[in-house]
Amino acid sequence: MTETASTQIEADRLPTFAEATRVWFKIGCLSFGGPAGQIAMLHREVVDERNWIGERRFLHALNFCTLLPGPEAQQLAIYLGWLMHGARGGAVAGLLFVIPGALVMLGLSIAYAAFGDIPLVAALFFGLKSAVLVLVIEAVLRIGRRALRGRAAWALAGLAFIALFFFAVPFPAVVLTAGLIGFLLPDHFSGAAHGRAKDGPPALLDAVLEADPTHVRRLSRSARRGGIMAVILWVLPVALLLPVGGVFGDIAWFFSKMAVVTFGGAYAVLAYAAQEAVNNYHWLSAQEMLAGLGLAETTPGPLILVLQFVGFLAGYRAPGALTGIAGGIAASALTLWVTFAPCFAFVFLGAPLVERLENNRALSGALAAITASVAGVIGNLAIWFALHALFRTTTPVRAGVLAFDAPVPNSIDPWALILTVAAAVALLWLKLGVPRTLAVCAAASVLLRLVGGGL
């Protein structure tokens, strides 16, 4: 088949670039609900309603993106955009998935920095922090149901929790070790696929691929170019800022590291990110980290946008000429840059090889083992948040290789406990959903402040 003929097939079958851009923008503005809700929305828009992508190819792409570090829902949008319109399609899909939420998060970060000390505003954030703890617990339950299949998976999740919480083993070491175990012993772990494809009418892309088998091969060239460009754009600011040092050099280096170890989604990496940002860099407090996660839960886009909040506060409080709102905006932009540029690199560079990964047992085992360990990682996050949300004081425990923080029992915050129980009832029993649960807890916290009997 000639290139002219194959191009005509694509023009006849696939949506136009403008049509796809409108859909990606819609998804970016409405992608609430964390990774599960975002993936469901992508599926509804491009598979169910428009039949652009077939079920099997959607699931295959999703499983590949799950294997990558970074926000899998955004990477799935990049992958699907690339399949239809090459590297520019993937770039637009990925950018529009992030930009609306990032703009909202920037506005909320500015408001928090400027007005967070006002009593009613502080009460609102107090309610959000209590609800966040329940959201993390719900994530442990959700991922555990999907990932913990068999004794090996349970054992790996338990070991991951023990290593992180009691022995302070670095998060990257835990995840990489789990992946290596799964790679070497794939038969001991269930596949981490997100489901089986259903039969249905052929999708537009499937029709293109059937008529023109060279479609993906041609797109692979643009993917490699896009991946190399993404790597350059990612590394360049880090290389320029590292010699300078200071807060902005630390931000470039730290969040670049985050970008390559965020296996398992935002919840999995937040404990590591929070502990480093709070304890080592002192950019914010544990309570502020909880508030930032609450804000990220209320915005569209990837939950990992909470790192933008961390970067903003680091820049807002940075010493030197670039500080305050200007420093916060600059640090926020830098955080977004080094967090999401790698996502484009990973997808574009891996896309030409993705078809070879579908039936690879070793890689499937690595993915399943990482997913199992993530249940333990998020369990560690839940305990870390609980210590800082429910207790006013903790005490460090250090004995040999043991290294963890224990709560001081008489420092428990009764109002935080009450609001956390209310959030659990709203989310886990009444099934109100994340936005309404957050709203209920925030409103209850403000009411307690207004009546003067709490907080």
Coordinates of C-alpha atoms in Angstrom, one line a residue:
M1 CA 0.0 0.0 0.0
T2 CA 1.3 3.5 -0.9
E3 CA 1.8 6.1 1.7
T4 CA -0.8 8.3 0.0
A5 CA -3.4 5.5 0.1
S6 CA -2.7 4.7 3.8
T7 CA -2.9 8.4 4.7
Q8 CA -6.3 8.6 3.0
I9 CA -7.5 5.6 5.0
E10 CA -6.5 7.3 8.2
A11 CA -8.3 10.5 7.1
D12 CA -11.5 8.6 6.3
R13 CA -11.5 6.5 9.5
L14 CA -10.0 8.4 12.4
P15 CA -11.3 11.5 14.1
T16 CA -9.7 14.8 13.0
F17 CA -7.0 16.3 15.2
A18 CA -9.4 19.1 16.2
E19 CA -12.1 16.6 17.2
A20 CA -9.7 14.7 19.3
T21 CA -8.3 17.9 20.9
R22 CA -11.8 18.9 22.0
V23 CA -12.3 15.5 23.7
W24 CA -8.9 15.6 25.4
F25 CA -9.8 19.1 26.8
K26 CA -13.2 17.8 28.0
I27 CA -11.5 14.9 29.8
G28 CA -8.9 17.2 31.3
C29 CA -11.6 19.5 32.8
L30 CA -13.7 16.6 34.2
S31 CA -11.2 14.0 35.2
F32 CA -12.1 13.9 38.9
G33 CA -12.1 10.8 41.1
G34 CA -8.5 9.7 41.0
P35 CA -6.9 7.2 38.6
A36 CA -9.9 4.8 38.7
G37 CA -12.4 7.6 37.8
Q38 CA -10.1 9.1 35.2
I39 CA -9.5 5.7 33.5
A40 CA -13.2 5.0 33.5
M41 CA -13.9 8.4 31.9
L42 CA -11.2 7.8 29.2
H43 CA -12.8 4.4 28.5
R44 CA -16.3 5.9 28.3
E45 CA -15.2 8.8 25.9
V46 CA -13.0 6.9 23.5
V47 CA -14.3 3.3 23.7
D48 CA -18.0 3.3 24.6
E49 CA -19.3 6.6 23.2
R50 CA -17.1 7.3 20.2
N51 CA -15.7 3.8 19.4
W52 CA -12.3 5.4 18.4
I53 CA -10.3 2.7 20.3
G54 CA -11.1 -1.0 20.6
E55 CA -11.6 -2.6 24.0
R56 CA -8.6 -4.9 23.6
R57 CA -6.2 -2.2 22.5
F58 CA -7.4 0.1 25.3
L59 CA -6.7 -2.6 28.0
H60 CA -3.4 -3.5 26.4
A61 CA -2.4 0.2 26.5
L62 CA -3.6 0.5 30.1
N63 CA -1.6 -2.5 31.3
F64 CA 1.6 -1.0 29.6
C65 CA 1.0 2.4 31.3
T66 CA 0.5 0.6 34.6
L67 CA 4.0 -0.8 34.3
L68 CA 5.5 2.7 33.9
P69 CA 6.4 5.1 36.8
G70 CA 4.1 8.1 36.9
P71 CA 0.3 8.8 36.7
E72 CA -1.1 5.9 34.6
A73 CA -4.3 7.7 33.6
Q74 CA -2.4 10.6 32.0
Q75 CA 0.1 8.3 30.4
L76 CA -2.8 6.3 29.0
A77 CA -4.2 9.5 27.4
I78 CA -0.7 10.2 25.9
Y79 CA -0.6 6.7 24.5
L80 CA -4.1 6.9 23.0
G81 CA -3.5 10.3 21.5
W82 CA -0.3 8.9 19.9
L83 CA -2.1 6.0 18.4
M84 CA -4.5 8.3 16.6
H85 CA -2.4 11.3 15.6
G86 CA 1.3 10.5 16.4
A87 CA 3.5 12.3 18.8
R88 CA 1.6 15.6 18.5
G89 CA -1.6 13.8 19.3
G90 CA 0.0 12.3 22.4
A91 CA 1.5 15.6 23.5
V92 CA -1.8 17.4 23.2
A93 CA -3.7 14.6 25.0
G94 CA -1.1 14.5 27.8
L95 CA -0.9 18.3 28.3
L96 CA -4.6 18.8 28.3
F97 CA -5.0 16.1 30.9
V98 CA -2.8 18.1 33.3
I99 CA -3.2 21.8 32.5
P100 CA -6.8 22.4 33.8
G101 CA -6.1 20.8 37.1
A102 CA -2.7 22.4 37.4
L103 CA -4.3 25.9 37.0
V104 CA -6.9 25.1 39.6
M105 CA -4.2 23.7 42.0
L106 CA -2.1 26.9 41.5
G107 CA -5.1 29.0 42.5
L108 CA -5.8 26.9 45.6
S109 CA -2.1 26.9 46.5
I110 CA -2.0 30.8 46.4
A111 CA -5.2 30.9 48.4
Y112 CA -3.8 28.5 51.0
A113 CA -0.5 30.5 51.4
A114 CA -2.3 33.8 51.6
F115 CA -5.4 32.9 53.7
G116 CA -4.6 29.6 55.4
D117 CA -4.1 31.3 58.8
I118 CA -7.6 32.8 58.9
P119 CA -9.6 30.7 61.4
L120 CA -12.5 29.7 59.1
V121 CA -10.1 28.8 56.3
A122 CA -8.0 26.8 58.7
A123 CA -11.1 25.0 59.9
L124 CA -12.0 24.2 56.3
F125 CA -8.6 22.6 55.7
F126 CA -8.8 20.8 59.0
G127 CA -11.9 19.0 57.7
L128 CA -10.2 18.2 54.4
K129 CA -7.3 16.6 56.3
S130 CA -9.5 14.4 58.3
A131 CA -11.3 13.1 55.1
V132 CA -8.0 12.5 53.4
L133 CA -7.0 9.8 55.9
V134 CA -10.2 7.9 55.0
L135 CA -9.5 8.3 51.2
V136 CA -6.1 6.7 51.7
I137 CA -7.6 3.8 53.7
E138 CA -10.2 3.3 50.9
A139 CA -7.3 3.2 48.4
V140 CA -5.6 0.4 50.5
L141 CA -8.8 -1.6 50.4
R142 CA -9.4 -1.0 46.7
I143 CA -5.9 -1.9 45.6
G144 CA -5.7 -4.8 48.0
R145 CA -8.8 -6.4 46.5
R146 CA -7.3 -6.2 43.0
A147 CA -3.7 -6.9 43.7
L148 CA -3.5 -9.4 46.6
R149 CA -4.3 -12.7 45.0
G150 CA -2.4 -15.6 46.5
R151 CA 0.0 -16.0 49.4
A152 CA 3.0 -14.6 47.6
A153 CA 1.2 -11.3 46.9
W154 CA 0.1 -11.0 50.5
A155 CA 3.5 -11.8 51.8
L156 CA 5.1 -9.2 49.5
A157 CA 2.6 -6.5 50.6
G158 CA 3.3 -7.3 54.3
L159 CA 7.1 -7.2 53.8
A160 CA 6.8 -3.9 51.9
F161 CA 4.8 -2.4 54.8
I162 CA 7.3 -3.6 57.4
A163 CA 10.3 -2.5 55.5
L164 CA 8.9 1.0 55.0
F165 CA 7.2 1.7 58.4
F166 CA 9.5 -0.1 60.9
F167 CA 12.9 0.0 59.1
A168 CA 12.7 3.2 57.0
V169 CA 13.8 1.4 53.9
P170 CA 13.8 3.8 51.0
F171 CA 10.7 3.6 48.8
P172 CA 12.5 3.1 45.5
A173 CA 14.4 0.2 47.0
V174 CA 11.1 -1.5 48.1
V175 CA 9.4 -1.1 44.7
L176 CA 12.4 -2.1 42.6
T177 CA 13.0 -5.2 44.8
A178 CA 9.4 -6.2 44.4
G179 CA 9.7 -5.8 40.6
L180 CA 12.8 -7.9 40.5
I181 CA 11.2 -10.7 42.6
G182 CA 8.2 -10.7 40.2
F183 CA 10.4 -10.7 37.2
L184 CA 12.4 -13.7 38.4
L185 CA 9.4 -15.6 39.8
P186 CA 6.5 -14.7 37.5
D187 CA 4.5 -17.9 38.3
H188 CA 4.1 -16.9 41.9
F189 CA 2.1 -13.8 41.1
S190 CA -1.2 -13.2 39.4
G191 CA -1.3 -11.0 36.4
A192 CA -2.1 -7.4 37.2
A193 CA -4.3 -6.8 34.1
H194 CA -7.3 -4.5 34.5
G195 CA -9.7 -6.9 33.0
R196 CA -10.5 -8.9 29.9
A197 CA -11.5 -7.3 26.6
K198 CA -15.1 -7.8 25.4
D199 CA -16.1 -8.5 21.9
G200 CA -17.9 -5.7 20.0
P201 CA -18.0 -3.8 16.7
P202 CA -14.6 -2.9 15.3
A203 CA -13.3 0.4 16.5
L204 CA -12.1 3.1 14.1
L205 CA -8.5 2.6 14.9
D206 CA -8.9 -1.2 14.5
A207 CA -10.3 -0.7 11.1
V208 CA -7.3 1.5 10.2
L209 CA -4.8 -1.1 11.5
E210 CA -6.5 -3.8 9.6
A211 CA -6.5 -1.9 6.3
D212 CA -3.0 -0.5 6.9
P213 CA -0.6 -2.6 9.1
T214 CA 2.1 0.0 8.7
H215 CA 0.2 2.6 10.7
V216 CA 1.9 1.9 14.0
R217 CA 5.3 1.5 12.4
R218 CA 5.1 5.0 10.9
L219 CA 3.9 6.4 14.2
S220 CA 6.9 4.8 15.9
R221 CA 9.3 7.2 14.2
S222 CA 7.5 10.2 15.6
A223 CA 7.3 8.6 19.0
R224 CA 11.1 8.1 19.1
R225 CA 11.6 11.8 18.1
G226 CA 9.0 12.9 20.7
G227 CA 10.6 10.7 23.4
I228 CA 14.1 12.1 22.8
M229 CA 12.8 15.7 22.9
A230 CA 10.9 15.0 26.1
V231 CA 14.1 13.7 27.7
I232 CA 16.0 16.8 26.6
L233 CA 13.3 19.1 28.0
W234 CA 13.3 17.2 31.2
V235 CA 17.0 17.0 31.8
L236 CA 17.9 20.6 30.7
P237 CA 16.4 22.6 33.6
V238 CA 17.8 20.0 36.1
A239 CA 21.3 20.3 34.6
L240 CA 21.1 24.1 34.8
L241 CA 19.7 24.4 38.3
L242 CA 21.7 21.7 40.1
P243 CA 25.0 23.7 40.1
V244 CA 23.1 26.7 41.4
G245 CA 21.7 24.7 44.3
G246 CA 19.3 26.3 46.8
V247 CA 15.6 25.6 46.9
F248 CA 15.1 25.5 43.2
G249 CA 18.0 23.2 42.6
D250 CA 16.6 20.9 45.3
I251 CA 13.1 21.0 43.7
A252 CA 14.5 20.1 40.3
W253 CA 16.5 17.2 41.6
F254 CA 13.9 15.8 44.1
F255 CA 10.9 15.8 41.9
S256 CA 12.9 14.4 39.0
K257 CA 13.7 11.5 41.3
M258 CA 10.0 11.2 42.1
A259 CA 9.2 11.0 38.4
V260 CA 11.2 7.8 38.0
V261 CA 10.0 5.9 41.1
T262 CA 6.3 6.6 41.2
F263 CA 5.2 3.1 40.4
G264 CA 1.7 2.3 41.7
G265 CA 0.3 5.8 41.4
A266 CA 0.2 8.8 43.6
Y267 CA -0.8 7.2 46.8
A268 CA 2.1 4.8 46.6
V269 CA 4.7 7.5 46.5
L270 CA 3.1 10.1 48.8
A271 CA 4.6 8.7 52.0
Y272 CA 8.1 8.9 50.6
A273 CA 7.5 12.3 49.1
A274 CA 5.9 13.6 52.3
Q275 CA 8.6 12.3 54.6
E276 CA 11.3 13.8 52.4
A277 CA 9.6 17.2 51.9
V278 CA 8.6 17.4 55.6
N279 CA 11.5 15.9 57.5
N280 CA 14.5 16.4 55.2
Y281 CA 13.8 19.6 53.2
H282 CA 11.4 21.2 55.7
W283 CA 9.4 22.8 52.9
L284 CA 6.1 22.2 54.7
S285 CA 4.6 20.5 57.7
A286 CA 2.9 17.1 57.8
Q287 CA -0.4 18.9 58.4
E288 CA 0.1 21.0 55.3
M289 CA 0.9 17.9 53.3
L290 CA -2.5 16.5 54.4
A291 CA -4.1 19.8 53.3
G292 CA -2.4 19.6 50.0
L293 CA -3.7 16.1 49.3
G294 CA -7.1 17.2 50.2
L295 CA -6.9 20.1 47.7
A296 CA -5.6 17.6 45.0
E297 CA -8.6 15.4 45.6
T298 CA -10.9 18.3 44.8
T299 CA -9.3 19.2 41.5
P300 CA -9.4 17.5 38.1
G301 CA -6.3 15.8 36.8
P302 CA -3.7 13.4 38.3
L303 CA -3.6 13.2 42.1
I304 CA 0.2 13.6 41.8
L305 CA -0.6 17.3 41.4
V306 CA -0.2 17.4 45.2
L307 CA 3.5 17.6 44.4
Q308 CA 2.7 21.0 42.7
F309 CA 1.4 22.2 46.1
V310 CA 4.6 21.0 47.8
G311 CA 6.7 22.8 45.3
F312 CA 4.6 26.0 45.5
L313 CA 5.1 26.2 49.3
A314 CA 8.8 25.5 48.9
G315 CA 9.2 28.4 46.5
Y316 CA 6.8 30.6 48.5
R317 CA 9.1 30.3 51.5
A318 CA 12.4 30.2 49.7
P319 CA 15.0 32.7 50.9
G320 CA 16.4 35.2 48.4
A321 CA 15.0 37.5 45.8
L322 CA 12.5 35.0 44.3
T323 CA 10.1 34.3 47.1
G324 CA 6.5 34.8 48.1
I325 CA 3.8 34.4 45.4
A326 CA 6.4 34.9 42.5
G327 CA 8.7 32.2 44.0
G328 CA 5.7 29.9 44.6
I329 CA 4.6 30.2 41.0
A330 CA 8.1 29.6 39.6
A331 CA 8.6 26.6 41.9
S332 CA 5.2 25.3 41.0
A333 CA 6.0 25.5 37.3
L334 CA 9.4 23.8 37.8
T335 CA 7.7 21.0 39.8
L336 CA 5.2 20.4 37.1
W337 CA 7.9 20.4 34.4
V338 CA 10.2 17.8 36.0
T339 CA 7.2 15.7 37.2
F340 CA 5.4 15.3 33.9
A341 CA 8.0 15.7 31.2
P342 CA 9.3 12.2 32.0
C343 CA 5.8 10.8 31.4
F344 CA 5.9 11.8 27.8
A345 CA 9.4 10.3 27.5
F346 CA 8.4 7.0 29.0
V347 CA 5.3 6.6 26.8
F348 CA 6.9 7.7 23.5
L349 CA 10.1 5.7 23.9
G350 CA 8.2 2.6 25.1
A351 CA 5.3 2.8 22.6
P352 CA 7.2 1.2 19.6
L353 CA 7.8 -1.8 21.9
V354 CA 4.5 -2.1 23.5
E355 CA 3.1 -4.8 21.3
R356 CA 5.9 -7.1 22.3
L357 CA 5.0 -6.7 26.0
E358 CA 1.5 -8.1 25.9
N359 CA 2.4 -11.8 26.5
N360 CA 5.7 -11.4 28.3
R361 CA 5.5 -13.5 31.5
A362 CA 8.5 -12.0 33.2
L363 CA 7.3 -8.4 32.7
S364 CA 3.8 -9.4 33.7
G365 CA 5.1 -11.0 36.9
A366 CA 7.2 -7.8 37.7
L367 CA 4.1 -5.7 37.2
A368 CA 2.0 -7.9 39.5
A369 CA 4.6 -8.0 42.2
I370 CA 5.0 -4.2 42.1
T371 CA 1.2 -3.8 42.3
A372 CA 1.1 -6.2 45.3
S373 CA 3.9 -4.3 47.1
V374 CA 1.9 -1.1 46.5
A375 CA -0.8 -2.3 48.9
G376 CA 1.8 -2.4 51.6
V377 CA 3.3 1.0 50.5
I378 CA -0.1 2.6 50.7
G379 CA -0.7 0.9 54.1
N380 CA 2.4 2.7 55.3
L381 CA 1.0 6.0 53.9
A382 CA -2.2 5.4 55.8
I383 CA -0.4 4.9 59.1
W384 CA 1.9 7.9 58.5
F385 CA -1.1 10.2 57.8
A386 CA -3.1 8.7 60.8
L387 CA -0.2 9.6 63.2
H388 CA -0.2 13.2 62.0
A389 CA -3.9 13.6 61.5
L390 CA -5.2 12.1 64.8
F391 CA -2.3 12.8 67.2
R392 CA -0.8 16.1 68.1
T393 CA 2.5 14.5 69.2
T394 CA 4.6 11.6 68.1
T395 CA 7.8 10.2 69.5
P396 CA 10.7 8.7 67.5
V397 CA 11.6 5.1 68.3
R398 CA 15.2 4.1 67.4
A399 CA 16.6 0.7 68.3
G400 CA 19.3 -0.8 66.1
V401 CA 17.8 -1.0 62.6
L402 CA 14.3 -0.1 63.8
A403 CA 13.3 3.4 63.0
F404 CA 9.7 4.6 63.3
D405 CA 7.5 7.2 65.0
A406 CA 5.0 6.1 67.7
P407 CA 2.0 8.2 68.8
V408 CA 1.7 9.7 72.2
P409 CA -1.7 8.3 73.3
N410 CA -2.8 11.3 75.4
S411 CA -2.2 13.7 72.5
I412 CA -5.1 12.3 70.4
D413 CA -7.2 15.1 68.8
P414 CA -10.8 14.2 69.5
W415 CA -12.3 16.5 66.9
A416 CA -10.0 15.0 64.2
L417 CA -11.1 11.6 65.3
I418 CA -14.8 12.6 65.1
L419 CA -14.4 14.1 61.6
T420 CA -12.4 11.0 60.4
V421 CA -15.2 8.7 61.6
A422 CA -17.7 10.9 59.8
A423 CA -15.7 10.7 56.6
A424 CA -15.5 6.9 56.9
V425 CA -19.3 6.7 57.3
A426 CA -19.8 9.0 54.3
L427 CA -17.4 7.4 52.0
L428 CA -17.4 3.7 52.9
W429 CA -20.9 3.2 54.2
L430 CA -23.1 5.8 52.6
K431 CA -21.1 5.8 49.4
L432 CA -21.3 9.5 48.9
G433 CA -18.2 9.7 46.7
V434 CA -15.1 11.7 47.1
P435 CA -16.3 15.3 46.3
R436 CA -19.3 15.1 48.6
T437 CA -17.3 13.4 51.4
L438 CA -14.8 16.2 51.2
A439 CA -17.5 18.8 51.2
V440 CA -19.3 17.2 54.2
C441 CA -16.1 17.1 56.3
A442 CA -15.1 20.6 55.4
A443 CA -18.6 22.0 56.2
A444 CA -18.7 20.1 59.5
S445 CA -15.3 21.4 60.5
V446 CA -16.3 25.0 59.7
L447 CA -19.5 24.5 61.7
L448 CA -17.5 23.3 64.7
R449 CA -15.4 26.5 64.5
L450 CA -18.5 28.7 64.2
V451 CA -20.3 27.3 67.2
G452 CA -17.0 27.7 69.2
G453 CA -17.1 24.3 70.7
G454 CA -14.3 22.5 68.7
L455 CA -11.0 22.7 66.9

